[in-house]
Short mmCIF file of C-alpha atoms in Angstrom, two decimals:
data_model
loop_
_atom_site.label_atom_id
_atom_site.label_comp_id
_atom_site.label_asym_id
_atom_site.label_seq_id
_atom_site.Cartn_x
_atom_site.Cartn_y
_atom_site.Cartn_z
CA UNK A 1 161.23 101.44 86.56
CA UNK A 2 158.47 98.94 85.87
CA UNK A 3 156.40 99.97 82.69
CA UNK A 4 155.05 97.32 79.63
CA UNK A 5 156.98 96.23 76.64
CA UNK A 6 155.06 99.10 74.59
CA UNK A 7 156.02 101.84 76.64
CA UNK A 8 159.75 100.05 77.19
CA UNK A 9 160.76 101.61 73.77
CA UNK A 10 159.10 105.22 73.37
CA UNK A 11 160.69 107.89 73.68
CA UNK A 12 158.56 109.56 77.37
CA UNK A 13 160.40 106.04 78.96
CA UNK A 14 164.02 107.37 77.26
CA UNK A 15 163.26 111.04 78.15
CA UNK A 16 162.58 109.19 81.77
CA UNK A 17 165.78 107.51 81.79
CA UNK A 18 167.72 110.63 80.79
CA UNK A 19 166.01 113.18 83.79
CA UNK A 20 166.97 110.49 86.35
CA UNK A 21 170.71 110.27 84.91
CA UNK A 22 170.85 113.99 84.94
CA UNK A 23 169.98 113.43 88.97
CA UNK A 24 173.08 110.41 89.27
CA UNK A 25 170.02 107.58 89.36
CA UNK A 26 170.77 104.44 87.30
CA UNK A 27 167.57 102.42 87.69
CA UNK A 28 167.00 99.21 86.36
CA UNK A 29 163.71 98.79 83.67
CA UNK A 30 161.39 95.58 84.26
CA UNK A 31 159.03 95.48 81.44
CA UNK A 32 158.22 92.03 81.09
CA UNK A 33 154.46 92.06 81.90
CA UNK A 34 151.31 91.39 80.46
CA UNK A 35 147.47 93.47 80.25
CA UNK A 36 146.54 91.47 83.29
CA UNK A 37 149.94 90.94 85.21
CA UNK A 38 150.58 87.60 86.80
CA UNK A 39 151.84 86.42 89.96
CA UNK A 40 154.74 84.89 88.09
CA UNK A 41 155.72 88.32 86.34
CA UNK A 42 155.60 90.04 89.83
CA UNK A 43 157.79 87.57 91.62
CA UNK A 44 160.10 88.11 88.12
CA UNK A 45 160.10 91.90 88.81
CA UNK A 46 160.95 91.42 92.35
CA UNK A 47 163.73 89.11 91.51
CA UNK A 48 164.90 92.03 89.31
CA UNK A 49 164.07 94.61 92.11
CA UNK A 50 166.66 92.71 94.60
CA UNK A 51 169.42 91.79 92.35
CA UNK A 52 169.96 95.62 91.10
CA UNK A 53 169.82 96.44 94.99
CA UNK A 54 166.91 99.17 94.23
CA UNK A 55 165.31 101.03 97.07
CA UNK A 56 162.33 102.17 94.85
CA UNK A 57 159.69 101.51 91.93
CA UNK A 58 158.64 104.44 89.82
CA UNK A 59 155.85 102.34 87.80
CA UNK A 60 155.08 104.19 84.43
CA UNK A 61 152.10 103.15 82.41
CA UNK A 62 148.54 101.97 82.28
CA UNK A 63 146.54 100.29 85.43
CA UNK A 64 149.00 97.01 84.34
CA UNK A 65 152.21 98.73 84.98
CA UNK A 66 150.75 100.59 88.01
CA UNK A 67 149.59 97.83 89.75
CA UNK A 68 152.45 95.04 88.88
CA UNK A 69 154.79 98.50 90.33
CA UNK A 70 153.15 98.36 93.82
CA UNK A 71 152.80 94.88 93.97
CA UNK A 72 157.04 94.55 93.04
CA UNK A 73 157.08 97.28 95.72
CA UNK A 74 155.36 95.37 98.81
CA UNK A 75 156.55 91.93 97.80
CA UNK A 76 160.29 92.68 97.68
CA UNK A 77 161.03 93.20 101.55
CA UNK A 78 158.28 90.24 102.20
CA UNK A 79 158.91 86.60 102.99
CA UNK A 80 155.78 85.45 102.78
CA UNK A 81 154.12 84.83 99.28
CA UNK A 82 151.69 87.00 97.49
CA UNK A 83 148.52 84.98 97.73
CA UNK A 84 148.98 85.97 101.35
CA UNK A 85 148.30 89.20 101.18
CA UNK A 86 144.74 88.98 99.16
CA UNK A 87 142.29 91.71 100.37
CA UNK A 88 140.36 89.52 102.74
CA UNK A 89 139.78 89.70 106.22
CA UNK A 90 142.78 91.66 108.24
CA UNK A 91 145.20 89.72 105.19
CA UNK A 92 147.05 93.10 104.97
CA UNK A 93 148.75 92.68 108.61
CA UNK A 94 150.16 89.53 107.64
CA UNK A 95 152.90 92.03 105.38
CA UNK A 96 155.98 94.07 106.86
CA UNK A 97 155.02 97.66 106.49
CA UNK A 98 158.48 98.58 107.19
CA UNK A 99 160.19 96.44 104.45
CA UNK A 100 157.69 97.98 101.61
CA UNK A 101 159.24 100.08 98.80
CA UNK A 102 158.53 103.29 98.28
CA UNK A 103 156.17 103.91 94.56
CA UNK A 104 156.23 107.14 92.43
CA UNK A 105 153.22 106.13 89.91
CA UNK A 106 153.37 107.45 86.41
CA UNK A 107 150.16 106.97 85.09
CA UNK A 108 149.73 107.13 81.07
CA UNK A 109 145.93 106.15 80.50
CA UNK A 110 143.27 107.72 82.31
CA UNK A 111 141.05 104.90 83.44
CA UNK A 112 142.01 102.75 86.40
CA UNK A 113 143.16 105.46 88.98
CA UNK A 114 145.65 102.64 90.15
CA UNK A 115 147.87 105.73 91.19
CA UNK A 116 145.96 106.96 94.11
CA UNK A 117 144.98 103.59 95.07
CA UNK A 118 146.37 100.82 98.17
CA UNK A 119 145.73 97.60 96.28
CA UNK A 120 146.84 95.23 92.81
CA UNK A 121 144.79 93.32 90.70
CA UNK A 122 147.42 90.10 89.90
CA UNK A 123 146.07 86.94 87.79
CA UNK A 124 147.43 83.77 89.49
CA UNK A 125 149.33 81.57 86.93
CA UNK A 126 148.23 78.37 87.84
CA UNK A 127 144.47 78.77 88.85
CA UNK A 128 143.63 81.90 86.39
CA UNK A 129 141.80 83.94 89.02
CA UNK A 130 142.83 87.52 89.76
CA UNK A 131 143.05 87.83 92.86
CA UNK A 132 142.81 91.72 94.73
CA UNK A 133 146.58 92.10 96.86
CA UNK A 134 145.77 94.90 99.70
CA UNK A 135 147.95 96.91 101.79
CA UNK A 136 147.82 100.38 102.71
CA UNK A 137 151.95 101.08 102.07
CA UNK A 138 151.17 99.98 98.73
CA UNK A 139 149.89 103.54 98.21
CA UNK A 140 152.75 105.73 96.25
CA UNK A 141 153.98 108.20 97.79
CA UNK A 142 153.67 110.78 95.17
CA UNK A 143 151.81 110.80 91.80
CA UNK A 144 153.18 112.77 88.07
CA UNK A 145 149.75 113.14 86.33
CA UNK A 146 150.74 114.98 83.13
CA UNK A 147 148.19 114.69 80.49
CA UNK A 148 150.51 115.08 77.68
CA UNK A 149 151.99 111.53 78.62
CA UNK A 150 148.68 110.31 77.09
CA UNK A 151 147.97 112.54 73.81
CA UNK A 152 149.37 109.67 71.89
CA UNK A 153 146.98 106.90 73.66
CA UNK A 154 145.04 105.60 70.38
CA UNK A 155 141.03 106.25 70.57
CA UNK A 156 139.96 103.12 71.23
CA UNK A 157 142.16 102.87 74.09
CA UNK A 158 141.09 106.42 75.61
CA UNK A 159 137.84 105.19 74.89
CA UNK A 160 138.35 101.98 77.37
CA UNK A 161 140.27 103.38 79.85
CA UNK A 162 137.47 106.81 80.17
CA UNK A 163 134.76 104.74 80.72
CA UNK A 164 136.48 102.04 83.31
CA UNK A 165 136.80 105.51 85.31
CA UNK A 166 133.02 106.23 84.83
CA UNK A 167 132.29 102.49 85.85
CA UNK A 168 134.34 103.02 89.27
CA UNK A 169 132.57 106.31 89.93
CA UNK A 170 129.26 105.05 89.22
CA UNK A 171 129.60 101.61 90.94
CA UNK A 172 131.01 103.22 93.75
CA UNK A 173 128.26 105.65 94.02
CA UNK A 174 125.93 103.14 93.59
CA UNK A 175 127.40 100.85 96.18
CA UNK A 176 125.66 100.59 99.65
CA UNK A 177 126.42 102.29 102.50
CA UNK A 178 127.10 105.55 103.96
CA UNK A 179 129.89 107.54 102.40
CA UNK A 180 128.92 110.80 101.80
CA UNK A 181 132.38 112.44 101.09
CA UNK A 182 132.73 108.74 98.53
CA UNK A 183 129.27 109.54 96.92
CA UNK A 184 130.52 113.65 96.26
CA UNK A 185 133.42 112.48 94.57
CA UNK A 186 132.38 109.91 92.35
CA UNK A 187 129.02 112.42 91.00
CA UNK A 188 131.63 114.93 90.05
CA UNK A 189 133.69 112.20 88.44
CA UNK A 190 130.73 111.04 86.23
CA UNK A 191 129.84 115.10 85.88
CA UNK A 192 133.87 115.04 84.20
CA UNK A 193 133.59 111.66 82.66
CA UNK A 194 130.25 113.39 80.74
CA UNK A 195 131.74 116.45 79.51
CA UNK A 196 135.39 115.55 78.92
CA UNK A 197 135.43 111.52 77.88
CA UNK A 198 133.73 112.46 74.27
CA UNK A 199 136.18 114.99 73.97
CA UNK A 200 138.99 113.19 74.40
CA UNK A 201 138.34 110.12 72.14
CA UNK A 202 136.91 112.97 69.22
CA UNK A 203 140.77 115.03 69.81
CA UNK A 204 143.44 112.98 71.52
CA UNK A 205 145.43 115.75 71.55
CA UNK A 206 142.97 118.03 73.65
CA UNK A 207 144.96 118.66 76.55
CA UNK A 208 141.86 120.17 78.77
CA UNK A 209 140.22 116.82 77.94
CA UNK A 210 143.02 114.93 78.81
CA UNK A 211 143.77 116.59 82.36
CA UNK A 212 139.97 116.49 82.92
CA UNK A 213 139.78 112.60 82.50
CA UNK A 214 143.37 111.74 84.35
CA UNK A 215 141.29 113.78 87.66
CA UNK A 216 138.34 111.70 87.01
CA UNK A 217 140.12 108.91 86.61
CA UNK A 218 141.56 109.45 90.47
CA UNK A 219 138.31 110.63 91.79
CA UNK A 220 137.13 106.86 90.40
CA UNK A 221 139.64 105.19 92.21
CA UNK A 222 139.22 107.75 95.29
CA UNK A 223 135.44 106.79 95.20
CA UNK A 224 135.59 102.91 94.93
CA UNK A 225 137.01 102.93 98.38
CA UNK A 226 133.40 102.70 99.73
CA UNK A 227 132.87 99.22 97.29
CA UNK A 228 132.17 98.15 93.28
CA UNK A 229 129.70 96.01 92.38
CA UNK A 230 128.75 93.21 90.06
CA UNK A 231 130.18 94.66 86.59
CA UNK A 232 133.55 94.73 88.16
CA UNK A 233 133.54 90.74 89.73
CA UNK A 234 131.95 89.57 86.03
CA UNK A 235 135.39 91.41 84.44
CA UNK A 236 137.60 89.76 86.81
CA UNK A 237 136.42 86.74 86.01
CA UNK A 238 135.96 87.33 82.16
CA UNK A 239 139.59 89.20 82.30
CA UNK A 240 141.17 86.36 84.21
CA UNK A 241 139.77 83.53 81.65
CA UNK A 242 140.47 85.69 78.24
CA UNK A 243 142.92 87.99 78.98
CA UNK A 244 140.68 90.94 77.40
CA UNK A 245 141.34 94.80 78.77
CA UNK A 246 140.00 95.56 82.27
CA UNK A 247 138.17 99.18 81.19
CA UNK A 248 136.85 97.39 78.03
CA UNK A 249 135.67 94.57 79.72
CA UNK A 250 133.50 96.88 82.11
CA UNK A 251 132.13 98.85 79.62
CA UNK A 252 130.25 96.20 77.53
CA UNK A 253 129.44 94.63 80.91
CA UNK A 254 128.28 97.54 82.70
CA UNK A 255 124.52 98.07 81.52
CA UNK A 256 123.13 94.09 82.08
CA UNK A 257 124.27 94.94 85.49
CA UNK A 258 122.66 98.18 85.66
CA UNK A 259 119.61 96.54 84.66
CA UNK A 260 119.44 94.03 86.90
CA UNK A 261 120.38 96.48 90.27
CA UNK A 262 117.45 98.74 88.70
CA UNK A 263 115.31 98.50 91.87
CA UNK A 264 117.72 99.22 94.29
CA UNK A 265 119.55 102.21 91.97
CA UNK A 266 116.69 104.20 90.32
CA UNK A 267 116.55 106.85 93.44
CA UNK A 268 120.05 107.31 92.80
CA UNK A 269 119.75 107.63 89.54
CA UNK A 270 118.06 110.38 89.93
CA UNK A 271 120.02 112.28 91.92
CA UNK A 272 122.64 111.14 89.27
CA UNK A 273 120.28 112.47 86.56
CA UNK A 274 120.24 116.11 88.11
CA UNK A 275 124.29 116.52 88.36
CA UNK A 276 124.42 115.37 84.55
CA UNK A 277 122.11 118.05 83.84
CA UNK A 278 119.43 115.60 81.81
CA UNK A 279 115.81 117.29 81.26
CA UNK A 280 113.98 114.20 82.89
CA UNK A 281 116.35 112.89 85.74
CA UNK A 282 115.02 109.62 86.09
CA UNK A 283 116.54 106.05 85.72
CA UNK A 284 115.47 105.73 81.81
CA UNK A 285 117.40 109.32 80.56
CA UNK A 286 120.51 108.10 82.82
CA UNK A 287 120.40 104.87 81.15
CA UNK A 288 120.16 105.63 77.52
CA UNK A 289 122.74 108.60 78.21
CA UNK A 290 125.31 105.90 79.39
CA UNK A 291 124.27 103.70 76.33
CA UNK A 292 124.84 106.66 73.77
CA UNK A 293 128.01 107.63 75.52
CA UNK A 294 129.32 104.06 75.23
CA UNK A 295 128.26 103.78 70.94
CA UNK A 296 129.83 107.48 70.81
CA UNK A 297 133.15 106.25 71.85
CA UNK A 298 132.57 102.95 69.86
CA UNK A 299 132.57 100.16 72.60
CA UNK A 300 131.04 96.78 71.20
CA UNK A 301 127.60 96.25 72.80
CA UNK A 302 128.00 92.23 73.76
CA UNK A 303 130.82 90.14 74.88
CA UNK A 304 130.71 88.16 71.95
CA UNK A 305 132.48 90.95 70.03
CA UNK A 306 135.66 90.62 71.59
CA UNK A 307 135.48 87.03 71.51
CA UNK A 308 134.13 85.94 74.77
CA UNK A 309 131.69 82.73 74.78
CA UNK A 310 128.45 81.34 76.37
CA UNK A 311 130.09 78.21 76.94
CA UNK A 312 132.51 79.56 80.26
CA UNK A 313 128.96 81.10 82.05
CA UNK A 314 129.24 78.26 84.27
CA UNK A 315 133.14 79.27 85.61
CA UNK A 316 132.67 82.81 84.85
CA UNK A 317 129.74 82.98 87.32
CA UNK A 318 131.45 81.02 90.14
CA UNK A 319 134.67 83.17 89.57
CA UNK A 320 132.54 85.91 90.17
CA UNK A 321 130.14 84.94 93.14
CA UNK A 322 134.26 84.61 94.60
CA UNK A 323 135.51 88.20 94.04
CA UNK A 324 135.73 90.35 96.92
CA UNK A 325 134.41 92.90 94.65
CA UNK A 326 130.74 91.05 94.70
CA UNK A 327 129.68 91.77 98.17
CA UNK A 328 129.29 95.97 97.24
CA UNK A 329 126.57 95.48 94.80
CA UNK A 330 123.72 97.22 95.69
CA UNK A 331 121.21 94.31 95.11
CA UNK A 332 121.90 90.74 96.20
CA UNK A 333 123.21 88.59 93.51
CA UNK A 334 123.36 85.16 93.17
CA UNK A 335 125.46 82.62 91.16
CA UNK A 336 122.54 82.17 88.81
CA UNK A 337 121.98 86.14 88.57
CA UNK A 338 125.97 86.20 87.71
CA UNK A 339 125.21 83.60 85.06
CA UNK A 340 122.31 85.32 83.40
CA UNK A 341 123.96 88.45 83.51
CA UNK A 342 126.93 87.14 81.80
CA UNK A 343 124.80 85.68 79.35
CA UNK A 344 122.87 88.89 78.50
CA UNK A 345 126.11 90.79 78.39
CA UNK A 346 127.90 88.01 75.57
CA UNK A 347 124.18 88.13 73.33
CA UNK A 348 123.61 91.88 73.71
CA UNK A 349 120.72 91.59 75.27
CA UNK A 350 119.55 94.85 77.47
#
C-alpha cells in the first residue's frame, strides 16, 4: 500500500488493512512521501516494494499517493533509472512493460484524476524540477472511486483539488488540435465542476456532490490526454521551487493565463458559455463565472498569498518554457510571456 503519512493513521487505511487480511493479503505500507513526491521517495518505496517481495501497489490517497504508487509500480521491475523514462520523445519504450506492477488506485480527493491516468509527476531531488514519468502500463488496472472516502477532506482542500479538475478540463478543451471525443468530455466535466464543486466545499458531507466531482475529476484527467497548457507548466515550476499544492497552485494561476490565450480561446469560450448555461455566452460571462467560482470556494487571488515571490520569475519562467506541458497552449508563449504571466499571477493583477 503506498498512501501519505496523513492517511497512514486513519481509520479508511486500518479498515483497508483489515478487508485485505480477511482475503490472507499481508501487504506492506510505504507512506513516507511528500505533496510533491520525489525521485528519492520513489526509489525508497521501490526499495520497500522488493524487499517485502510484493507483486502489487494499491496506492490510496490524493494525486501524491497516486502518482508516487504507479511510479513504485513501473520502477520496481526496471533497471534503468527514472529520469529515463520522462514523457519525451518515444522515452516510454526505453521501460520493460512486462516487469511493471500491477496498480489498484484509491483515490481520496477529487482533483487530479491520477487514477485513470498513464503518467507521474516526480520532483527530482537534486535539480528541483518535476519532471512528467510516462508509460502506458503505468495505468491501474482497476479504480475504487467511493465518494465517502472523501466526506472528511477539509474545505479548503475540496476546494483545491475541485478546481485542479476544472483546470484539466478546461485546459484540455482549450488545447489545440482535433479531439472531438477529448473536447465532449472535458465540457461535461466543467458542466459537473459548475454544478457540483460549490456544493461540495458548502456540505462536505454531500455525497451526490462528492460522486459528481470524483467523475469530473476522471473526465479531467480523461480529457488532458489531448494536451494542458501554460497554467499547468507555471505550477510545475512554482510547485517544484515551493513545494505549494498542485490544484491550488493552478487555481490562482489559471486566469493570467486565460487572459493572455484570450485571442486564440474566446470562440471556445463560447461554446463553453452555452454548456454552462450563462445568459450571454461570450468570453467576458465565462471569465467572471470562473473568477466568482474561485472567491466562492475561497482560493487566494495572487501568488503572493501563499508565499510565492517576484524574485524566482527569472527560474520560474525557464522551468516553465521546459515542461512538456508548454507546447499544448493554445497561443504561443514565450519565456518572457511565462515571466509576465508569473508576475501578474504573484501581484493579482487580471
Amino acid at each position: 500500500i503506498v498512501t501519505d503519512p496523513g492517511l497512514a493513521g486513519l481509520p479508511m487505511l486500518a479498515q483497508l488493512q483489515a478487508l485485505l487480511a480477511d482475503e490472507k493479503l499481508d501487504p506492506g505500507l510505504f507512506a513516507d512521501l511528500q505533496s510533491n513526491p520525489k525521485d528519492t521517495e520513489v526509489a525508497a518505496g521501490v526499495g520497500a516494494f522488493r524487499a517485502g517481495g510484493h507483486d502489487g501497489v494499491i496506492a490510496f490517497g490524493g494525486g501524491s499517493a497516486l502518482d508516487a504508487g504507479k511510479a513504485i509500480a513501473s520502477q520496481a521491475g526496471q533497471s534503468r533509472p527514472l529520469s529515463d523514462f520522462e514523457d519525451v520523445g518515444d522515452n516510454w519504450r526505453r521501460a520493460d512493460a512486462a516487469a511493471i506492477a500491477p496498480v489498484v488506485a484509491v483515490p481520496t480527493t477529487a482533483g487530479t484524476g491520477s487514477e485513470v491516468g498513464r503518467a507521474a509527476v516526480i520532483t527530482e531531488n537534486d535539480s528541483g524540477i518535476k519532471r512528467i514519468i510516462f508509460h502506458p502500463g503505468m495505468m491501474p488496472r482497476a479504480v475504487v472511486a467511493d465518494p465517502e472516502l472523501s466526506v472528511g477532506l477539509p474545505p479548503n482542500l475540496t476546494a483545491a483539488t475541485g478546481m485542479d479538475a476544472l483546470t484539466h478540463s478546461l485546459e484540455a478543451f482549450c488545447a489545440p488540435g482535433f479531439h472531438p471525443l477529448a473536447d465532449g468530455v472535458a465540457l461535461e466535466g466543467l458542466r459537473l465542476c459548475a454544478e457540483w464543486l460549490p456544493k461540495a466545499y458548502a456540505d462536505g458531507a454531500d455525497i451526490a456532490a462528492r460522486t459528481y466531482m470524483l467523475v469530473a475529476a476522471s473526465m479531467g484527467a480523461t480529457a488532458f490526454q489531448k494536451g494542458l497548457g501554460a497554467v499547468h507548466s507555471i505550477s510545475h515550476a512554482v510547485g517544484a521551487l515551493y513545494g505549494t499544492h498542485h490544484g491550488l497552485t493552478n487555481a490562482i494561476v489559471l486566469p493570467y493565463v486565460l487572459q493572455f490565450n484570450r485571442p486564440e480561446i474566446e470562440q471556445k469560450f463560447t461554446r463553453l458559455g452555452r454548456t454552462l448555461g450563462l445568459p450571454d455566452p461570450a468570453y467576458d460571462s465565462v471569465f467572471d463565472w470562473i473568477v466568482t467560482l474561485r472567491r466562492t470556494v475561497g482560493i487566494p487571488h495572487g501568488l503572493r498569498e501563499i508565499a510565492v515571490e517576484a524574485a524566482d520569475s527569472d527560474r520560474v519562467a525557464r522551468l516553465a518554457y521546459d515542461d512538456p506541458t508548454r507546447p499544448g497552449n493554445p497561443r504561443k508563449v514565450e519565456i518572457s510571456d511565462l515571466k509576465k504571466i508569473f508576475l501578474n499571477a504573484v501581484e493579482g493583477r487580471l
